[in-house]
CSV table of C-alpha atoms in Angstrom, one decimal:
chain,number,residue,atom,x,y,z
A,25,TYR,CA,13.6,7.3,5.1
A,26,TYR,CA,11.8,4.1,4.5
A,27,LYS,CA,8.2,4.3,3.1
A,28,LEU,CA,5.6,1.8,4.5
A,29,THR,CA,2.7,1.4,2.3
A,30,THR,CA,-0.5,-0.4,3.9
A,31,THR,CA,-3.4,-1.3,1.8
A,32,VAL,CA,-6.9,-2.8,3.0
A,33,LYS,CA,-9.7,-3.4,0.4
A,34,THR,CA,-13.1,-5.6,0.4
A,35,ASN,CA,-12.8,-9.0,-1.2
A,36,SER,CA,-14.6,-9.5,-4.5
A,37,PHE,CA,-17.8,-10.9,-2.6
A,38,MET,CA,-18.0,-8.0,0.0
A,39,GLU,CA,-17.3,-5.5,-2.9
A,40,LYS,CA,-20.7,-5.6,-4.3
A,41,ILE,CA,-22.3,-5.0,-0.9
A,42,TYR,CA,-20.0,-2.4,0.6
A,43,ALA,CA,-16.6,-1.4,-1.2
A,44,LEU,CA,-13.9,-0.3,0.9
A,45,ARG,CA,-10.2,1.0,-0.3
A,46,TYR,CA,-8.0,2.2,2.5
A,47,GLU,CA,-4.3,3.2,2.1
A,48,ILE,CA,-1.9,4.6,4.5
A,49,GLN,CA,1.6,5.6,3.3
A,50,SER,CA,4.1,6.2,6.0
A,51,TRP,CA,7.6,7.6,5.9
A,52,LEU,CA,9.8,6.2,8.7
A,53,HIS,CA,13.0,7.4,9.9
A,54,ARG,CA,15.8,5.0,9.0
A,55,ASP,CA,17.2,4.8,12.4
A,56,ASN,CA,14.3,4.1,14.8
A,57,PHE,CA,11.3,3.6,12.5
A,58,SER,CA,9.3,6.8,13.8
A,59,LEU,CA,6.8,8.5,11.7
A,60,LYS,CA,7.9,11.4,9.7
A,61,LYS,CA,4.9,11.7,7.0
A,62,TYR,CA,1.8,10.1,7.1
A,63,ILE,CA,-0.9,10.2,4.1
A,64,GLU,CA,-4.1,8.5,4.6
A,65,ASN,CA,-6.4,7.8,1.5
A,66,LYS,CA,-10.0,6.3,2.4
A,67,ILE,CA,-12.7,5.5,-0.3
A,68,GLU,CA,-16.0,3.9,0.9
A,69,THR,CA,-19.3,3.1,-0.9
A,70,ARG,CA,-21.7,6.0,-1.0
A,71,GLN,CA,-19.0,8.6,0.9
A,72,ASN,CA,-16.7,11.1,-0.6
A,73,PRO,CA,-13.0,10.3,-0.4
A,74,ILE,CA,-11.0,11.0,2.5
A,75,ILE,CA,-7.5,12.1,2.2
A,76,HIS,CA,-5.3,13.3,5.1
A,77,GLU,CA,-1.6,14.3,5.4
A,78,THR,CA,0.7,15.0,8.2
A,79,ASN,CA,4.1,16.0,8.7
A,80,ILE,CA,6.3,15.5,11.6
A,81,TYR,CA,8.9,18.1,12.5
A,82,ALA,CA,11.8,17.4,15.2
A,83,ASP,CA,9.5,14.7,16.9
A,84,SER,CA,7.6,17.4,18.7
A,85,ILE,CA,5.1,19.3,16.1
A,86,ALA,CA,2.7,17.5,13.8
A,87,VAL,CA,1.3,19.7,10.9
A,88,SER,CA,-2.0,18.6,9.2
A,89,ASN,CA,-4.0,21.0,6.8
A,90,GLY,CA,-2.2,23.7,7.9
A,91,LYS,CA,-2.9,23.1,11.5
A,92,SER,CA,0.0,22.2,13.9
A,93,LYS,CA,-0.4,20.1,16.9
A,94,LYS,CA,2.4,19.4,19.8
A,95,ILE,CA,3.3,15.8,19.9
A,96,PRO,CA,4.7,14.1,23.0
A,97,ASN,CA,7.7,12.4,21.6
A,98,MET,CA,8.6,10.2,18.3
A,99,VAL,CA,5.4,8.7,17.3
A,100,TYR,CA,4.7,5.3,15.3
A,101,ASP,CA,2.0,4.2,12.7
A,102,PRO,CA,0.0,1.2,14.3
A,103,ILE,CA,2.1,-1.0,11.6
A,104,ALA,CA,5.5,0.7,12.0
A,105,PHE,CA,5.8,-0.1,15.8
A,106,ILE,CA,6.1,-3.8,14.5
A,107,TYR,CA,9.4,-2.5,12.8
A,108,TYR,CA,10.5,-0.8,16.0
A,109,LEU,CA,9.9,-3.8,18.2
A,110,ARG,CA,12.0,-6.1,15.8
A,111,ASN,CA,15.0,-4.0,16.8
A,112,GLN,CA,14.4,-4.5,20.7
A,113,ASP,CA,15.9,-7.1,22.9
A,114,LEU,CA,12.4,-8.8,23.2
A,115,ASN,CA,12.0,-11.1,26.3
A,116,GLN,CA,8.8,-12.6,27.7
A,117,GLY,CA,7.3,-10.8,30.5
A,118,THR,CA,9.0,-7.2,29.3
A,119,ASN,CA,6.9,-4.5,27.9
A,120,TYR,CA,7.6,-1.5,25.6
A,121,ASP,CA,5.7,2.0,25.4
A,122,PHE,CA,5.5,4.4,22.4
A,123,PHE,CA,2.8,6.9,21.0
A,124,SER,CA,0.5,5.9,18.1
A,125,PHE,CA,-0.4,8.4,15.8
A,126,GLY,CA,-3.6,8.2,14.1
A,127,ARG,CA,-5.4,10.9,12.0
A,128,LYS,CA,-7.8,11.8,14.7
A,129,LYS,CA,-5.5,11.1,18.0
A,130,ILE,CA,-2.1,10.4,19.4
A,131,ARG,CA,-2.3,7.7,22.1
A,132,LYS,CA,0.1,6.1,24.2
A,133,VAL,CA,0.4,2.3,23.8
A,134,ILE,CA,1.8,-0.3,26.0
A,135,VAL,CA,3.1,-3.4,24.2
A,136,ASN,CA,3.3,-6.5,26.2
A,137,VAL,CA,5.3,-9.4,25.4
A,138,THR,CA,3.0,-12.2,26.9
A,139,GLY,CA,4.2,-15.4,25.9
A,140,ILE,CA,6.0,-17.7,23.5
A,141,GLU,CA,4.1,-19.8,21.0
A,142,LYS,CA,4.9,-22.1,18.2
A,143,ILE,CA,3.0,-20.7,15.2
A,144,THR,CA,2.8,-22.3,11.7
A,145,VAL,CA,1.7,-20.2,8.8
A,146,PRO,CA,2.4,-20.7,4.9
A,147,ALA,CA,6.0,-19.9,5.4
A,148,GLY,CA,6.6,-22.5,7.8
A,149,THR,CA,6.8,-23.0,11.7
A,150,PHE,CA,8.1,-20.6,13.9
A,151,ASN,CA,8.7,-20.3,17.8
A,152,CYS,CA,7.7,-16.6,18.2
A,153,PHE,CA,7.1,-13.9,21.0
A,154,LYS,CA,3.2,-13.2,21.4
A,155,ILE,CA,3.0,-9.4,21.9
A,156,GLU,CA,-0.1,-7.6,23.1
A,157,PRO,CA,-0.6,-4.0,22.6
A,158,VAL,CA,-3.0,-2.3,25.1
A,159,SER,CA,-3.8,1.2,25.9
A,160,ASN,CA,-2.4,2.7,28.9
A,161,ASP,CA,-5.6,4.6,30.1
A,162,GLY,CA,-7.9,1.2,30.2
A,163,LYS,CA,-9.9,2.0,27.4
A,164,PRO,CA,-9.9,-0.4,24.2
A,165,LEU,CA,-7.1,0.1,22.1
A,166,LEU,CA,-9.0,0.0,18.7
A,167,LYS,CA,-12.5,0.8,17.8
A,168,ASN,CA,-15.5,-1.1,18.8
A,169,SER,CA,-13.5,-2.9,21.7
A,170,GLY,CA,-11.0,-4.6,19.0
A,171,GLU,CA,-8.1,-6.1,20.2
A,172,MET,CA,-4.6,-6.9,18.3
A,173,LYS,CA,-2.0,-9.7,18.9
A,174,VAL,CA,1.3,-10.1,16.8
A,175,TRP,CA,3.7,-12.8,16.8
A,176,ILE,CA,7.4,-12.2,16.1
A,177,SER,CA,9.8,-15.0,15.4
A,178,ILE,CA,12.5,-15.8,18.0
A,179,ASP,CA,15.6,-15.9,15.6
A,180,ASN,CA,17.7,-13.6,14.0
A,181,LEU,CA,15.2,-12.1,11.5
A,182,ASN,CA,12.7,-11.3,14.1
A,183,LEU,CA,9.8,-11.7,11.5
A,184,PRO,CA,6.2,-10.4,11.9
A,185,VAL,CA,5.0,-14.1,11.6
A,186,LYS,CA,1.1,-13.5,12.2
A,187,ILE,CA,-1.1,-10.5,13.0
A,188,GLU,CA,-4.6,-11.1,14.4
A,189,GLN,CA,-7.1,-8.0,15.0
A,190,ARG,CA,-10.4,-8.6,16.0
A,191,THR,CA,-13.1,-6.1,15.0
A,192,ASN,CA,-16.7,-5.7,15.3
A,193,PHE,CA,-17.1,-7.1,11.6
A,194,GLY,CA,-14.8,-10.2,12.5
A,195,THR,CA,-11.3,-11.1,12.4
A,196,ILE,CA,-8.5,-10.1,10.2
A,197,LEU,CA,-5.7,-12.5,10.0
A,198,MET,CA,-2.5,-11.8,8.7
A,199,LYS,CA,0.4,-14.6,8.0
A,200,LEU,CA,3.6,-14.6,6.7
A,201,ASN,CA,3.1,-16.1,3.2
A,202,LYS,CA,6.8,-16.6,2.0
A,203,ILE,CA,10.3,-15.1,2.6
A,204,THR,CA,12.3,-14.2,0.0
A,205,SER,CA,16.2,-12.6,-0.1
A,206,LYS,CA,17.7,-10.6,-2.7
A,207,ILE,CA,21.4,-11.1,-2.6
């Protein structure tokens, strides 16, 4: 399995007003990046920490806190689907679907390859596929009508170059900073 850790925390300025520490650890199947285990750890100002663990069995059952729930198929966490897409034959105008796993719900997501754009980030300039995930039921995909866009390089590496997520607090922007390789 691969272990993917995603961490979000408030910056030093916001820390004084509202502190947030949020970490998700995902164990992904080596062949298809589907989710096998998921641990969410969330600490907010003036709230008790939330720790949630789920294990996925045979791509059909999710077990959390002693309770089991049937799942429709392989599930992906919101970041792992990017790794899944990196292994697909992406083309403008195509779409892919998958089931997104979250602590509270599992939902079907449709990922549309909506265009090709040249993106400049600290790691350089890349021609990229622009990818926009949407829900299959017409409801907003993210909380508070948030939206997400992902740009994946059109080359042999298929790197996630830029990720943009609009939220009710503002826009979260992640850019590829550098590329390193180990030989």
